[in-house]
Structures are given as structure tokens and as C-alpha cells.
PDB file of C-alpha atoms in Angstrom:
ATOM      1  CA  MET A   4       0.000   0.000   0.000  1.00  0.00           C
ATOM      2  CA  SER A   5       1.283   3.453  -0.879  1.00  0.00           C
ATOM      3  CA  VAL A   6       2.218   6.186   1.553  1.00  0.00           C
ATOM      4  CA  TYR A   7       0.644   9.535   0.673  1.00  0.00           C
ATOM      5  CA  SER A   8       1.946  13.013   1.263  1.00  0.00           C
ATOM      6  CA  MET A   9      -0.477  15.749   2.292  1.00  0.00           C
ATOM      7  CA  THR A  10       1.051  18.293  -0.103  1.00  0.00           C
ATOM      8  CA  GLY A  11       0.169  18.501  -3.767  1.00  0.00           C
ATOM      9  CA  PHE A  12      -1.516  20.416  -6.575  1.00  0.00           C
ATOM     10  CA  ALA A  13      -3.827  19.339  -9.390  1.00  0.00           C
ATOM     11  CA  SER A  14      -6.127  20.919 -11.942  1.00  0.00           C
ATOM     12  CA  ALA A  15      -8.676  19.687 -14.456  1.00  0.00           C
ATOM     13  CA  VAL A  16     -11.115  21.034 -17.044  1.00  0.00           C
ATOM     14  CA  ALA A  17     -14.364  19.331 -17.986  1.00  0.00           C
ATOM     15  CA  SER A  18     -16.824  20.329 -20.702  1.00  0.00           C
ATOM     16  CA  ALA A  19     -20.584  20.254 -20.433  1.00  0.00           C
ATOM     17  CA  PRO A  20     -22.381  17.878 -22.823  1.00  0.00           C
ATOM     18  CA  ASP A  21     -23.340  19.526 -26.094  1.00  0.00           C
ATOM     19  CA  HIS A  22     -26.951  20.711 -26.164  1.00  0.00           C
ATOM     20  CA  VAL A  23     -28.933  19.335 -29.069  1.00  0.00           C
ATOM     21  CA  GLY A  24     -31.514  21.737 -30.526  1.00  0.00           C
ATOM     22  CA  GLU A  25     -33.906  21.593 -33.443  1.00  0.00           C
ATOM     23  CA  ASN A  26     -34.201  23.793 -36.498  1.00  0.00           C
ATOM     24  CA  THR A  27     -37.569  25.253 -37.245  1.00  0.00           C
ATOM     25  CA  ASP A  28     -38.666  25.982 -40.798  1.00  0.00           C
ATOM     26  CA  ASP A  29     -40.891  28.816 -41.975  1.00  0.00           C
ATOM     27  CA  ASP A  30     -44.022  26.867 -41.080  1.00  0.00           C
ATOM     28  CA  GLY A  31     -42.856  26.209 -37.535  1.00  0.00           C
ATOM     29  CA  ALA A  32     -42.149  22.525 -38.190  1.00  0.00           C
ATOM     30  CA  SER A  33     -39.101  20.920 -36.692  1.00  0.00           C
ATOM     31  CA  SER A  34     -36.300  19.813 -39.004  1.00  0.00           C
ATOM     32  CA  ALA A  35     -32.683  18.691 -38.791  1.00  0.00           C
ATOM     33  CA  SER A  36     -31.084  18.956 -35.356  1.00  0.00           C
ATOM     34  CA  ARG A  37     -28.062  21.097 -34.544  1.00  0.00           C
ATOM     35  CA  ARG A  38     -25.620  21.371 -31.618  1.00  0.00           C
ATOM     36  CA  HIS A  39     -24.974  24.469 -29.588  1.00  0.00           C
ATOM     37  CA  ALA A  40     -21.505  25.206 -28.237  1.00  0.00           C
ATOM     38  CA  SER A  41     -20.920  23.639 -24.821  1.00  0.00           C
ATOM     39  CA  GLY A  42     -19.428  25.314 -21.749  1.00  0.00           C
ATOM     40  CA  ALA A  43     -16.501  24.145 -19.633  1.00  0.00           C
ATOM     41  CA  VAL A  44     -15.465  24.284 -15.982  1.00  0.00           C
ATOM     42  CA  GLY A  45     -11.960  24.449 -14.526  1.00  0.00           C
ATOM     43  CA  ALA A  46     -11.107  23.057 -11.073  1.00  0.00           C
ATOM     44  CA  GLU A  47      -7.913  23.488  -9.036  1.00  0.00           C
ATOM     45  CA  LEU A  48      -6.974  21.617  -5.851  1.00  0.00           C
ATOM     46  CA  ARG A  49      -4.182  22.703  -3.506  1.00  0.00           C
ATOM     47  CA  SER A  50      -3.206  20.595  -0.503  1.00  0.00           C
ATOM     48  CA  VAL A  51      -0.829  21.197   2.416  1.00  0.00           C
ATOM     49  CA  ASN A  52      -0.228  19.374   5.691  1.00  0.00           C
ATOM     50  CA  SER A  53      -2.703  19.565   8.556  1.00  0.00           C
ATOM     51  CA  ARG A  54      -3.513  17.469  11.625  1.00  0.00           C
ATOM     52  CA  PHE A  55      -7.013  16.815  10.304  1.00  0.00           C
ATOM     53  CA  LEU A  56      -8.959  17.110   7.043  1.00  0.00           C
ATOM     54  CA  ASP A  57      -9.634  20.826   6.556  1.00  0.00           C
ATOM     55  CA  LEU A  58     -11.601  21.737   3.414  1.00  0.00           C
ATOM     56  CA  SER A  59     -12.143  25.200   1.948  1.00  0.00           C
ATOM     57  CA  PHE A  60     -14.001  26.191  -1.219  1.00  0.00           C
ATOM     58  CA  LYS A  61     -13.612  29.172  -3.532  1.00  0.00           C
ATOM     59  CA  LEU A  62     -16.403  28.675  -6.053  1.00  0.00           C
ATOM     60  CA  ALA A  63     -18.036  30.851  -8.664  1.00  0.00           C
ATOM     61  CA  ASP A  64     -21.571  31.868  -7.710  1.00  0.00           C
ATOM     62  CA  GLU A  65     -23.200  29.370 -10.087  1.00  0.00           C
ATOM     63  CA  PHE A  66     -21.456  26.490  -8.274  1.00  0.00           C
ATOM     64  CA  ARG A  67     -22.299  27.415  -4.658  1.00  0.00           C
ATOM     65  CA  ALA A  68     -25.106  24.874  -4.486  1.00  0.00           C
ATOM     66  CA  LEU A  69     -22.627  22.093  -5.335  1.00  0.00           C
ATOM     67  CA  GLU A  70     -20.543  22.552  -2.181  1.00  0.00           C
ATOM     68  CA  PRO A  71     -22.131  19.630  -0.241  1.00  0.00           C
ATOM     69  CA  ALA A  72     -21.590  17.248  -3.173  1.00  0.00           C
ATOM     70  CA  LEU A  73     -18.006  18.481  -3.631  1.00  0.00           C
ATOM     71  CA  ARG A  74     -17.345  18.053   0.081  1.00  0.00           C
ATOM     72  CA  ASP A  75     -18.564  14.440  -0.122  1.00  0.00           C
ATOM     73  CA  LEU A  76     -16.211  13.752  -3.047  1.00  0.00           C
ATOM     74  CA  LEU A  77     -13.210  15.134  -1.145  1.00  0.00           C
ATOM     75  CA  THR A  78     -13.933  13.403   2.171  1.00  0.00           C
ATOM     76  CA  ALA A  79     -14.321  10.079   0.351  1.00  0.00           C
ATOM     77  CA  SER A  80     -10.826  10.424  -1.144  1.00  0.00           C
ATOM     78  CA  PHE A  81      -8.694  12.109   1.533  1.00  0.00           C
ATOM     79  CA  LYS A  82      -8.294  11.672   5.295  1.00  0.00           C
ATOM     80  CA  ARG A  83      -5.884  14.463   6.285  1.00  0.00           C
ATOM     81  CA  GLY A  84      -4.621  17.737   4.883  1.00  0.00           C
ATOM     82  CA  LYS A  85      -5.733  21.304   4.348  1.00  0.00           C
ATOM     83  CA  ILE A  86      -7.317  21.214   0.881  1.00  0.00           C
ATOM     84  CA  GLU A  87      -8.564  24.192  -1.083  1.00  0.00           C
ATOM     85  CA  LEU A  88     -10.844  23.761  -4.119  1.00  0.00           C
ATOM     86  CA  ARG A  89     -11.163  26.582  -6.647  1.00  0.00           C
ATOM     87  CA  MET A  90     -13.734  26.324  -9.424  1.00  0.00           C
ATOM     88  CA  GLN A  91     -14.573  28.731 -12.250  1.00  0.00           C
ATOM     89  CA  PRO A  92     -16.360  28.461 -15.585  1.00  0.00           C
ATOM     90  CA  GLN A  93     -13.968  28.514 -18.541  1.00  0.00           C
ATOM     91  CA  ARG A  94     -14.759  31.317 -20.967  1.00  0.00           C
ATOM     92  CA  ALA A  95     -13.335  31.552 -24.460  1.00  0.00           C
ATOM     93  CA  ALA A  96     -12.302  34.906 -25.921  1.00  0.00           C
ATOM     94  CA  ASP A  97     -15.508  35.082 -27.964  1.00  0.00           C
ATOM     95  CA  ALA A  98     -17.725  33.509 -25.319  1.00  0.00           C
ATOM     96  CA  GLY A  99     -19.734  36.681 -24.881  1.00  0.00           C
ATOM     97  CA  TRP A 100     -20.842  36.706 -28.543  1.00  0.00           C
ATOM     98  CA  PRO A 101     -23.542  34.373 -29.810  1.00  0.00           C
ATOM     99  CA  GLN A 102     -23.049  32.339 -32.977  1.00  0.00           C
ATOM    100  CA  PRO A 103     -26.098  33.097 -35.162  1.00  0.00           C
ATOM    101  CA  GLN A 104     -27.404  30.075 -37.011  1.00  0.00           C
ATOM    102  CA  PRO A 105     -28.735  30.310 -40.576  1.00  0.00           C
ATOM    103  CA  GLU A 106     -32.216  29.282 -39.488  1.00  0.00           C
ATOM    104  CA  GLN A 107     -32.230  32.068 -36.870  1.00  0.00           C
ATOM    105  CA  LEU A 108     -31.262  34.681 -39.433  1.00  0.00           C
ATOM    106  CA  HIS A 109     -33.838  33.308 -41.865  1.00  0.00           C
ATOM    107  CA  THR A 110     -36.546  33.597 -39.207  1.00  0.00           C
ATOM    108  CA  LEU A 111     -35.487  37.155 -38.313  1.00  0.00           C
ATOM    109  CA  ALA A 112     -35.553  38.221 -41.958  1.00  0.00           C
ATOM    110  CA  ARG A 113     -39.059  36.770 -42.376  1.00  0.00           C
ATOM    111  CA  LEU A 114     -40.293  38.502 -39.225  1.00  0.00           C
ATOM    112  CA  GLU A 115     -38.670  41.782 -40.233  1.00  0.00           C
ATOM    113  CA  GLY A 116     -40.400  41.624 -43.627  1.00  0.00           C
ATOM    114  CA  THR A 117     -43.764  40.936 -41.992  1.00  0.00           C
ATOM    115  CA  VAL A 118     -43.379  43.894 -39.603  1.00  0.00           C
ATOM    116  CA  GLN A 119     -42.316  46.266 -42.367  1.00  0.00           C
ATOM    117  CA  ASN A 120     -45.282  45.215 -44.523  1.00  0.00           C
ATOM    118  CA  TRP A 121     -47.624  46.256 -41.725  1.00  0.00           C
ATOM    119  CA  LEU A 122     -45.492  49.167 -40.504  1.00  0.00           C
ATOM    120  CA  PRO A 123     -43.653  50.704 -43.474  1.00  0.00           C
ATOM    121  CA  LYS A 124     -41.936  53.292 -41.265  1.00  0.00           C
ATOM    122  CA  ALA A 125     -40.301  50.622 -39.056  1.00  0.00           C
ATOM    123  CA  GLY A 126     -36.503  50.700 -39.341  1.00  0.00           C
ATOM    124  CA  PRO A 127     -34.396  47.679 -40.286  1.00  0.00           C
ATOM    125  CA  LEU A 128     -32.785  45.495 -37.617  1.00  0.00           C
ATOM    126  CA  SER A 129     -29.247  46.456 -36.575  1.00  0.00           C
ATOM    127  CA  VAL A 130     -26.424  43.944 -36.138  1.00  0.00           C
ATOM    128  CA  ASN A 131     -26.509  44.520 -32.372  1.00  0.00           C
ATOM    129  CA  GLU A 132     -30.227  43.796 -32.236  1.00  0.00           C
ATOM    130  CA  VAL A 133     -29.766  40.603 -34.246  1.00  0.00           C
ATOM    131  CA  LEU A 134     -26.985  39.400 -31.922  1.00  0.00           C
ATOM    132  CA  ASN A 135     -28.998  40.195 -28.810  1.00  0.00           C
ATOM    133  CA  TRP A 136     -31.945  38.261 -30.173  1.00  0.00           C
ATOM    134  CA  CYS A 137     -29.708  35.274 -30.963  1.00  0.00           C
ATOM    135  CA  ARG A 138     -28.222  35.408 -27.450  1.00  0.00           C
ATOM    136  CA  ALA A 139     -31.674  35.431 -25.855  1.00  0.00           C
ATOM    137  CA  ALA A 140     -32.815  32.537 -28.051  1.00  0.00           C
ATOM    138  CA  ALA A 141     -29.754  30.379 -27.355  1.00  0.00           C
ATOM    139  CA  PRO A 142     -30.347  27.586 -24.828  1.00  0.00           C
ATOM    140  CA  SER A 143     -28.587  28.013 -21.486  1.00  0.00           C
ATOM    141  CA  VAL A 144     -25.729  25.617 -20.855  1.00  0.00           C
ATOM    142  CA  LYS A 145     -25.954  23.644 -17.607  1.00  0.00           C
ATOM    143  CA  LEU A 146     -22.493  23.391 -16.043  1.00  0.00           C
ATOM    144  CA  GLU A 147     -23.275  21.490 -12.834  1.00  0.00           C
ATOM    145  CA  GLU A 148     -22.339  18.080 -14.227  1.00  0.00           C
ATOM    146  CA  ALA A 149     -19.215  19.538 -15.842  1.00  0.00           C
ATOM    147  CA  ALA A 150     -18.254  21.035 -12.467  1.00  0.00           C
ATOM    148  CA  LEU A 151     -18.619  17.692 -10.701  1.00  0.00           C
ATOM    149  CA  GLU A 152     -16.648  15.923 -13.430  1.00  0.00           C
ATOM    150  CA  ALA A 153     -13.865  18.514 -13.226  1.00  0.00           C
ATOM    151  CA  ALA A 154     -13.744  17.978  -9.456  1.00  0.00           C
ATOM    152  CA  ARG A 155     -13.531  14.182  -9.891  1.00  0.00           C
ATOM    153  CA  GLN A 156     -10.683  14.499 -12.378  1.00  0.00           C
ATOM    154  CA  ALA A 157      -8.807  16.951 -10.140  1.00  0.00           C
ATOM    155  CA  ILE A 158      -9.246  14.657  -7.125  1.00  0.00           C
ATOM    156  CA  VAL A 159      -7.742  11.720  -9.028  1.00  0.00           C
ATOM    157  CA  ALA A 160      -4.845  13.905 -10.188  1.00  0.00           C
ATOM    158  CA  LEU A 161      -4.261  15.232  -6.659  1.00  0.00           C
ATOM    159  CA  ALA A 162      -4.243  11.705  -5.217  1.00  0.00           C
ATOM    160  CA  GLU A 163      -1.624  10.715  -7.791  1.00  0.00           C
ATOM    161  CA  ALA A 164       0.471  13.798  -6.999  1.00  0.00           C
ATOM    162  CA  ARG A 165       0.272  13.066  -3.261  1.00  0.00           C
ATOM    163  CA  GLU A 166       1.265   9.460  -3.916  1.00  0.00           C
ATOM    164  CA  ARG A 167       4.330  10.530  -5.916  1.00  0.00           C
ATOM    165  CA  GLU A 168       5.361  12.977  -3.207  1.00  0.00           C
ATOM    166  CA  GLY A 169       4.746  10.320  -0.563  1.00  0.00           C
ATOM    167  CA  ALA A 170       7.066   7.889  -2.359  1.00  0.00           C
ATOM    168  CA  ARG A 171       9.775  10.563  -2.435  1.00  0.00           C
ATOM    169  CA  LEU A 172       9.376  11.211   1.304  1.00  0.00           C
ATOM    170  CA  VAL A 173       9.545   7.488   2.066  1.00  0.00           C
ATOM    171  CA  GLY A 174      12.874   7.330   0.254  1.00  0.00           C
ATOM    172  CA  ILE A 175      14.209  10.192   2.354  1.00  0.00           C
ATOM    173  CA  LEU A 176      12.982   8.609   5.598  1.00  0.00           C
ATOM    174  CA  LYS A 177      14.558   5.261   4.751  1.00  0.00           C
ATOM    175  CA  ASP A 178      17.915   6.963   4.211  1.00  0.00           C
ATOM    176  CA  LYS A 179      17.608   8.623   7.627  1.00  0.00           C
ATOM    177  CA  LEU A 180      16.707   5.272   9.209  1.00  0.00           C
ATOM    178  CA  LEU A 181      19.862   3.682   7.846  1.00  0.00           C
ATOM    179  CA  ALA A 182      21.959   6.559   9.171  1.00  0.00           C
ATOM    180  CA  LEU A 183      20.363   6.283  12.643  1.00  0.00           C
ATOM    181  CA  LYS A 184      20.920   2.521  12.764  1.00  0.00           C
ATOM    182  CA  ALA A 185      24.572   3.050  11.851  1.00  0.00           C
ATOM    183  CA  LEU A 186      24.952   5.588  14.703  1.00  0.00           C
ATOM    184  CA  ALA A 187      23.319   3.159  17.149  1.00  0.00           C
ATOM    185  CA  GLU A 188      25.795   0.471  16.105  1.00  0.00           C
ATOM    186  CA  GLN A 189      28.664   2.896  16.682  1.00  0.00           C
ATOM    187  CA  ALA A 190      27.374   3.771  20.160  1.00  0.00           C
ATOM    188  CA  GLN A 191      26.978   0.173  21.340  1.00  0.00           C
ATOM    189  CA  PRO A 192      30.672  -0.623  22.086  1.00  0.00           C
ATOM    190  CA  LEU A 193      31.512   2.834  23.422  1.00  0.00           C
ATOM    191  CA  VAL A 194      29.881   2.322  26.836  1.00  0.00           C
ATOM    192  CA  PRO A 195      32.043  -0.657  27.936  1.00  0.00           C
ATOM    193  CA  GLN A 196      35.107   1.235  26.782  1.00  0.00           C
ATOM    194  CA  ALA A 197      34.077   4.284  28.833  1.00  0.00           C
ATOM    195  CA  VAL A 198      33.474   2.086  31.907  1.00  0.00           C
ATOM    196  CA  GLN A 199      36.901   0.462  31.522  1.00  0.00           C
ATOM    197  CA  ARG A 200      38.612   3.833  31.273  1.00  0.00           C
ATOM    198  CA  GLN A 201      36.743   5.157  34.283  1.00  0.00           C
ATOM    199  CA  GLN A 202      37.570   2.030  36.296  1.00  0.00           C
ATOM    200  CA  GLU A 203      41.257   2.577  35.608  1.00  0.00           C
ATOM    201  CA  ARG A 204      40.927   6.198  36.748  1.00  0.00           C
ATOM    202  CA  PHE A 205      39.222   5.147  39.984  1.00  0.00           C
ATOM    203  CA  VAL A 206      41.965   2.630  40.764  1.00  0.00           C
ATOM    204  CA  GLN A 207      44.655   5.179  40.046  1.00  0.00           C
ATOM    205  CA  LYS A 208      43.007   7.807  42.250  1.00  0.00           C
ATOM    206  CA  TYR A 209      42.610   5.390  45.143  1.00  0.00           C
ATOM    207  CA  GLN A 210      46.245   4.387  44.837  1.00  0.00           C
ATOM    208  CA  GLU A 211      47.220   8.038  44.929  1.00  0.00           C
ATOM    209  CA  ALA A 212      44.977   8.538  47.937  1.00  0.00           C
ATOM    210  CA  LEU A 213      46.531   5.488  49.605  1.00  0.00           C
ATOM    211  CA  GLN A 214      50.003   6.916  49.200  1.00  0.00           C
ATOM    212  CA  ALA A 215      48.844  10.289  50.527  1.00  0.00           C
ATOM    213  CA  VAL A 216      47.532   8.827  53.790  1.00  0.00           C
ATOM    214  CA  GLY A 217      50.723   6.872  54.389  1.00  0.00           C
ATOM    215  CA  GLY A 218      49.438   3.347  53.852  1.00  0.00           C
ATOM    216  CA  ASN A 219      46.647   3.303  56.457  1.00  0.00           C
ATOM    217  CA  VAL A 220      44.466   1.522  53.854  1.00  0.00           C
ATOM    218  CA  THR A 221      45.626  -1.712  52.264  1.00  0.00           C
ATOM    219  CA  PRO A 222      45.932  -1.860  48.452  1.00  0.00           C
ATOM    220  CA  GLU A 223      43.321  -4.637  48.335  1.00  0.00           C
ATOM    221  CA  VAL A 224      40.747  -2.477  50.120  1.00  0.00           C
ATOM    222  CA  ALA A 225      41.533   0.488  47.875  1.00  0.00           C
ATOM    223  CA  GLN A 226      41.157  -1.578  44.743  1.00  0.00           C
ATOM    224  CA  GLU A 227      37.879  -3.074  45.981  1.00  0.00           C
ATOM    225  CA  ARG A 228      36.541   0.383  46.723  1.00  0.00           C
ATOM    226  CA  ALA A 229      37.613   1.583  43.300  1.00  0.00           C
ATOM    227  CA  LEU A 230      35.840  -1.328  41.622  1.00  0.00           C
ATOM    228  CA  GLN A 231      32.647  -0.572  43.582  1.00  0.00           C
ATOM    229  CA  GLU A 232      32.760   3.030  42.441  1.00  0.00           C
ATOM    230  CA  ALA A 233      33.346   1.897  38.860  1.00  0.00           C
ATOM    231  CA  ALA A 234      30.364  -0.486  39.054  1.00  0.00           C
ATOM    232  CA  ALA A 235      28.082   2.282  40.339  1.00  0.00           C
ATOM    233  CA  TYR A 236      29.367   4.549  37.609  1.00  0.00           C
ATOM    234  CA  ALA A 237      28.692   1.878  34.976  1.00  0.00           C
ATOM    235  CA  LEU A 238      25.055   1.673  36.113  1.00  0.00           C
ATOM    236  CA  ARG A 239      24.676   5.439  35.848  1.00  0.00           C
ATOM    237  CA  ILE A 240      26.001   5.619  32.288  1.00  0.00           C
ATOM    238  CA  ASP A 241      24.494   2.389  30.958  1.00  0.00           C
ATOM    239  CA  VAL A 242      22.577   3.258  27.787  1.00  0.00           C
ATOM    240  CA  ASP A 243      22.033  -0.259  26.486  1.00  0.00           C
ATOM    241  CA  GLU A 244      18.321  -0.100  27.287  1.00  0.00           C
ATOM    242  CA  GLU A 245      17.966   3.224  25.460  1.00  0.00           C
ATOM    243  CA  LEU A 246      19.811   1.852  22.433  1.00  0.00           C
ATOM    244  CA  GLN A 247      17.587  -1.237  22.350  1.00  0.00           C
ATOM    245  CA  ARG A 248      14.421   0.871  22.503  1.00  0.00           C
ATOM    246  CA  LEU A 249      15.797   3.185  19.830  1.00  0.00           C
ATOM    247  CA  LYS A 250      16.485   0.223  17.539  1.00  0.00           C
ATOM    248  CA  ALA A 251      12.991  -1.133  18.193  1.00  0.00           C
ATOM    249  CA  HIS A 252      11.451   2.225  17.215  1.00  0.00           C
ATOM    250  CA  LEU A 253      13.555   2.312  14.055  1.00  0.00           C
ATOM    251  CA  ASP A 254      12.407  -1.187  13.122  1.00  0.00           C
ATOM    252  CA  GLU A 255       8.770  -0.176  13.691  1.00  0.00           C
ATOM    253  CA  ILE A 256       9.170   2.915  11.505  1.00  0.00           C
ATOM    254  CA  GLY A 257      10.642   0.751   8.752  1.00  0.00           C
ATOM    255  CA  ARG A 258       7.732  -1.672   9.066  1.00  0.00           C
ATOM    256  CA  LEU A 259       5.148   1.122   8.812  1.00  0.00           C
ATOM    257  CA  LEU A 260       6.829   2.648   5.766  1.00  0.00           C
ATOM    258  CA  LYS A 261       6.769  -0.749   4.078  1.00  0.00           C
ATOM    259  CA  LYS A 262       3.137  -1.377   5.047  1.00  0.00           C
ATOM    260  CA  GLY A 263       1.947   2.040   3.832  1.00  0.00           C
ATOM    261  CA  GLY A 264      -1.490   3.562   4.255  1.00  0.00           C
ATOM    262  CA  GLU A 265      -2.367   6.256   6.781  1.00  0.00           C
ATOM    263  CA  VAL A 266       0.811   6.152   8.862  1.00  0.00           C
ATOM    264  CA  GLY A 267       1.478   9.848   9.493  1.00  0.00           C
ATOM    265  CA  LYS A 268       0.145  10.072  13.066  1.00  0.00           C
ATOM    266  CA  ARG A 269       1.785   6.804  14.136  1.00  0.00           C
ATOM    267  CA  LEU A 270       5.120   7.889  12.678  1.00  0.00           C
ATOM    268  CA  ASP A 271       4.866  11.245  14.405  1.00  0.00           C
ATOM    269  CA  PHE A 272       4.492   9.468  17.763  1.00  0.00           C
ATOM    270  CA  LEU A 273       7.505   7.228  17.059  1.00  0.00           C
ATOM    271  CA  ILE A 274       9.606  10.246  16.112  1.00  0.00           C
ATOM    272  CA  GLN A 275       8.853  11.725  19.551  1.00  0.00           C
ATOM    273  CA  GLU A 276      10.009   8.469  21.165  1.00  0.00           C
ATOM    274  CA  LEU A 277      13.214   8.509  19.117  1.00  0.00           C
ATOM    275  CA  HIS A 278      13.914  12.040  20.259  1.00  0.00           C
ATOM    276  CA  ARG A 279      13.403  11.026  23.902  1.00  0.00           C
ATOM    277  CA  GLU A 280      15.873   8.133  23.620  1.00  0.00           C
ATOM    278  CA  ALA A 281      18.459  10.315  21.874  1.00  0.00           C
ATOM    279  CA  ASN A 282      18.150  12.927  24.639  1.00  0.00           C
ATOM    280  CA  THR A 283      18.671  10.267  27.324  1.00  0.00           C
ATOM    281  CA  LEU A 284      21.675   8.945  25.440  1.00  0.00           C
ATOM    282  CA  GLY A 285      23.191  12.415  25.446  1.00  0.00           C
ATOM    283  CA  ALA A 286      22.443  12.948  29.136  1.00  0.00           C
ATOM    284  CA  LYS A 287      24.166   9.688  30.083  1.00  0.00           C
ATOM    285  CA  ALA A 288      27.049  10.127  27.673  1.00  0.00           C
ATOM    286  CA  ALA A 289      30.336   9.270  29.390  1.00  0.00           C
ATOM    287  CA  ALA A 290      32.507   9.912  26.366  1.00  0.00           C
ATOM    288  CA  LEU A 291      32.837  12.688  23.841  1.00  0.00           C
ATOM    289  CA  GLU A 292      32.112  10.175  21.074  1.00  0.00           C
ATOM    290  CA  LEU A 293      28.743   9.321  22.644  1.00  0.00           C
ATOM    291  CA  THR A 294      27.865  12.980  22.986  1.00  0.00           C
ATOM    292  CA  GLN A 295      28.610  13.536  19.306  1.00  0.00           C
ATOM    293  CA  ILE A 296      26.543  10.501  18.343  1.00  0.00           C
ATOM    294  CA  SER A 297      23.627  11.839  20.387  1.00  0.00           C
ATOM    295  CA  VAL A 298      23.847  15.206  18.636  1.00  0.00           C
ATOM    296  CA  ASP A 299      24.003  13.561  15.201  1.00  0.00           C
ATOM    297  CA  MET A 300      20.998  11.413  16.089  1.00  0.00           C
ATOM    298  CA  LYS A 301      18.918  14.399  17.147  1.00  0.00           C
ATOM    299  CA  VAL A 302      19.741  16.203  13.898  1.00  0.00           C
ATOM    300  CA  LEU A 303      18.583  13.199  11.851  1.00  0.00           C
ATOM    301  CA  ILE A 304      15.473  12.730  13.989  1.00  0.00           C
ATOM    302  CA  GLU A 305      14.501  16.386  13.557  1.00  0.00           C
ATOM    303  CA  GLN A 306      14.920  16.047   9.797  1.00  0.00           C
ATOM    304  CA  MET A 307      12.667  12.989   9.903  1.00  0.00           C
ATOM    305  CA  ARG A 308      10.073  14.907  11.920  1.00  0.00           C
ATOM    306  CA  GLU A 309       9.867  17.583   9.226  1.00  0.00           C
ATOM    307  CA  GLN A 310       9.173  14.949   6.576  1.00  0.00           C
ATOM    308  CA  VAL A 311       6.769  12.866   8.658  1.00  0.00           C
ATOM    309  CA  GLN A 312       4.566  15.906   9.322  1.00  0.00           C
ATOM    310  CA  ASN A 313       3.771  15.931   5.586  1.00  0.00           C
ATOM    311  CA  LEU A 314       2.509  12.338   5.509  1.00  0.00           C
ATOM    312  CA  GLU A 315      -1.181  11.465   5.575  1.00  0.00           C
TER     313      GLU A 315
END
């Protein structure tokens, strides 16, 4: 199953079905049919990340009544993201001018002749009057179905765009996972080494203290005390549990990325857990190398957080 991003853009244009009309001859009888020019609707969808599904609509006035149907289409396709739908009718450069048909002009000429026979002083029709009459006689184009079809096409295109972006983000996250696992492997042997070094320091200090007090404490007692201090120190700096939990979280993130679907919220929680373990690792760090590993981990985890917040 794919992983989807919440960011994307898509647009689509759909045309209304051609309207079929009928010619009318001089006697008012219907004759051969003709098609009137159809209208078109353009739809744009913009999507960014959001905790929930947040829909907004910027529609032309003739499409306001479609908002409930458009909302149903969007909620059926997306679960998270701030999505804005813009919709406008598409108008050609000559859309405001009617296209007079021969039968219309023939009818106008016949009517004009009839009027002038009865009213000889009546003036001839102007071009503007003819065009206005043709515009009034033209059937209105219904764009509702075209608007819904444009929305459906844009939704499909947006889902594809979000899928492509999601695949890119998954690739980035997998690279970060590999880097974090490599850092965890580097940190694993550093703790025993730090304990060994600190144990040697404790023994040396107790030997120095023994010499300073003039031998009132036997070397065996001093060494035993030093080993006790080293053991307590080892417990304080032991990060094996943190490293094991961190590896478990990394494995779970890898599993979710492979499974796909709506994983954004789950991944966001795991990123918080990773950050907590990396902070603990830094707090317990007994060596400069461990401190640097903790810092590198937190940088990678923060980069992962930025990407995960874009996933659905």
C-alpha cells in the first residue's frame, strides 16, 4: 500500500455535454437537429499538511449549491490535509458573442419583412439587435455536471500527486533510518570502553589517595573500593536499554513505511520516542564520542520529523 503526502496540486477542465436543438422551418415545423456550443469548468486543488482534514471552497456563484456534493467527493478520497478547491467556468475569448445560425437569421428576416409590410416606417434590424436576439434565443448551458466531473478528475490527479510525493518522502525517511541505525551500532561498544577507562581512573586515584595517607588503607581495600565506584558509575552511564528501545522504534518505523497507508500520526508518535531516547543517550554520555553521536541522532530525527509531518 502506498504512503501519501499531504502536499500537492492538481487541476482539471471538464466540458458540459453539447446541447442538441432543433431547427424550425418557416411553417414552424421541426427539421434537422443542430448542436450548440458547450461550456466548460476548470477546477484546481491545492493541498498542504494539517492534523485533520480541513476543506475550503472558492467557487463561482453558479457552483455554490454544489458545495455539499463536492465536500462528499473530497472526504471520500482524503483523510488528512488542508485542501482548497477553486472552481470557475472557462470562458473563451468570444464567449460573450452568440453564434447566429442560418435558421435564426432566416426567421429574423421573415419577421422583419412581416413587420415592415404592416409598418412601413419601421426601421431595419441592426447587427446589435440581431446578436442580442440570438443570445436570448440560445439555450442556457448547464455546467453542474461539468463542475462535478472537473472535481472528480482533479481529485484523481491530486491523489496521484500526493502518492508521488509520498514515495519521495519514504525514500528520504529510509535513508535517515539507515543513518540512525549506523549511529546506534557505533554507540553500542563505546559504553564498555568508557566504563573500563573510568575504572582505571578510579583505581589510580585510590592508589594516589593510599600513598597520601601513608598506607593506612591496604591496596586490596583500595582496589575493591575503586571497583565498587566503577560499578556504580557503569550503572549510571548504561545506555544499552535506550539503544535497544531506539532500535525497536527504528524497526517499527521501517515496518510502517513498508506497510503504507495512513501512517502519518503513528510515525509522528515514534519520532517523539526517538527524540526522547536520543536525549537520554546524550544525558548519560560518558565519552565525547557518545555525545557527538547523540547530537548527530537528534539532527537526523529532527529532519525525519519535518518529513513525517507531511505524511497522511
